[in-house]
Structures are given as C-alpha cells and as structure tokens.
Tab-separated table of C-alpha atoms in Angstrom:
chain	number	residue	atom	x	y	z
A	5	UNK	CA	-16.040	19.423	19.762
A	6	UNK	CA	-15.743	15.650	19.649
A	7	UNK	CA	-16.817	15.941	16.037
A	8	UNK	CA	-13.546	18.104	15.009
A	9	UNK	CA	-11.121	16.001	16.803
A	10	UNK	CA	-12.208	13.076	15.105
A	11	UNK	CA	-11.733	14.768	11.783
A	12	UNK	CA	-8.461	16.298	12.695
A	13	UNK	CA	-7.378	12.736	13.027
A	14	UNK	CA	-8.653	11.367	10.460
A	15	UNK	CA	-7.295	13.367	8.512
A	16	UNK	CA	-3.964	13.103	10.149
A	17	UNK	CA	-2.716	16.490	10.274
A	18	UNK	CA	-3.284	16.866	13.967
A	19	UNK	CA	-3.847	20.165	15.774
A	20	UNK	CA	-2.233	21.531	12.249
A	21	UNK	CA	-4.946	22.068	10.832
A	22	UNK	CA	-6.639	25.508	11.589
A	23	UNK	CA	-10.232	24.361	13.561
A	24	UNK	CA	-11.902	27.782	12.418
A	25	UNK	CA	-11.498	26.843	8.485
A	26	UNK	CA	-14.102	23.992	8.792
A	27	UNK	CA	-17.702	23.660	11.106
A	28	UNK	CA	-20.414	20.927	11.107
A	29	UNK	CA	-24.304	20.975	10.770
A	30	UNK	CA	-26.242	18.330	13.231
A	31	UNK	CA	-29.509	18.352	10.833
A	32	UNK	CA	-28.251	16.593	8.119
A	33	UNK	CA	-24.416	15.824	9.985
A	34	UNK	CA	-21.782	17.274	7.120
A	35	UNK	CA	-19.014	18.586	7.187
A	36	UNK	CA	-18.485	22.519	5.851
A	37	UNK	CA	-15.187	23.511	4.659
A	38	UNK	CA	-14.258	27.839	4.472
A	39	UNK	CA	-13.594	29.147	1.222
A	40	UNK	CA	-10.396	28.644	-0.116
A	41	UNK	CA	-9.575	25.511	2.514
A	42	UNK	CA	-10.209	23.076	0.092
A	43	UNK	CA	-11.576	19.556	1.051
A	44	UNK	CA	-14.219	17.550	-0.258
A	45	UNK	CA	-17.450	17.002	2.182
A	46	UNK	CA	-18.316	14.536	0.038
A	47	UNK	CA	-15.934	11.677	1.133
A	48	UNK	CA	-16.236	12.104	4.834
A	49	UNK	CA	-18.597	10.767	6.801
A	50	UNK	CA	-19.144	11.307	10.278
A	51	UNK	CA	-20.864	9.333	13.146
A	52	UNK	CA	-21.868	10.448	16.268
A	53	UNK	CA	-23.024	7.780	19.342
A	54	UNK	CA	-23.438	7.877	23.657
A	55	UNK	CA	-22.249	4.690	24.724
A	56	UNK	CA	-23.392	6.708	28.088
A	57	UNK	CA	-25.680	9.411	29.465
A	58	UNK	CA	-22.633	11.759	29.689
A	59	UNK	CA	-20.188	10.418	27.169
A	60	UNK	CA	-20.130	10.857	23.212
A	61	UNK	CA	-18.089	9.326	20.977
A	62	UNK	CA	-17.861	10.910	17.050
A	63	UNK	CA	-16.571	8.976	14.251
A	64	UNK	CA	-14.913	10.519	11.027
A	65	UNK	CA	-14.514	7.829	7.899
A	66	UNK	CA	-12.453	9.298	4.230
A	67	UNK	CA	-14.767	7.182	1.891
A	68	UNK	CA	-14.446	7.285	-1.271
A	69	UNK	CA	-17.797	5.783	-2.534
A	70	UNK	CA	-21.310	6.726	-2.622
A	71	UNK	CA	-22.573	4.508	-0.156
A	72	UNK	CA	-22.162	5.434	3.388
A	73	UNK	CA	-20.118	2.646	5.807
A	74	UNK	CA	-22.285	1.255	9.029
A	75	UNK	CA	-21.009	2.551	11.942
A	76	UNK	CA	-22.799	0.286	14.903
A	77	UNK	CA	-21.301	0.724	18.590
A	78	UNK	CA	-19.590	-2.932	19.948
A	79	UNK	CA	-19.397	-2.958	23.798
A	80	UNK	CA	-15.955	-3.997	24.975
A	81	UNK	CA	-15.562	-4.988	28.793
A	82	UNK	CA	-12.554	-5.754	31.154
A	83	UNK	CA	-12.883	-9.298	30.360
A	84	UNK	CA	-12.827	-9.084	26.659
A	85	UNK	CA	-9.587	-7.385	27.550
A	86	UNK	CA	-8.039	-9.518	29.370
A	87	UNK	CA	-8.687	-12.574	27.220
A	88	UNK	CA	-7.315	-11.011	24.271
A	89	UNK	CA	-3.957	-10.338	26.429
C-alpha cells in the first residue's frame, strides 16, 4: 500500500484519484494504469527501501527522461534536527 500513497501524492490529486484504476508489479517495480485511466508508466519511477525490520518507505518520482534518478536512503537523527533548528 505504501507504493500507492506515494503515487497518489506525487501526483497530487490525493485520495481523488480512484486506487482500483492503477496496481504495481514487484518483479520489475512499474506502475500499471486500467484502460481508459490514462497515465504514462513511463515517467514514474518508484523506489521502495526498510530503513527498519518493520518499516518501509516507497518513493514515487514524475521523470521525464530516460535515465532513472538515484534514490539512496540518508539517516536523519534527533541531533541533525535540532542543529538545523
């Protein structure tokens, strides 16, 4: 489910947008869009990480090239926090 909320807002439309006119494959990760949706799979793409055991985070990036953006997890603490207040 993490992997349609992060598209939803993306693509900023919110809870708008009906979640039974698109789905996701794991094995290659795309995006599938139901006929007559619209939508281009080809200029999203999606990113999915466990900065825990029970925690994952998904990523959704509107690209409009052919080369795919790095998407590397950056630990952020309490005190990286508070110095930046």
């Amino acid at each position: 489910m993490t992997l349609k909320e992060a598209y939803i807002k993306a693509h900023g439309d919110g809870l708008s947008l009906p979640l039974d006119r698109f789905a996701f494959s794991l094995s290659p990760l795309r995006i599938a869009f139901a006929p007559g949706f619209g939508g281009d799979p080809t200029v999203w793409q999606f990113s999915t990480l466990s900065p825990t055991p029970t925690h994952i985070l998904s990523v959704a990036i509107r690209h409009g090239g052919t080369n795919p953006v790095a998407v590397a997890p950056y630990r952020v603490t309490h005190s990286d926090i508070d110095r930046l207040m």
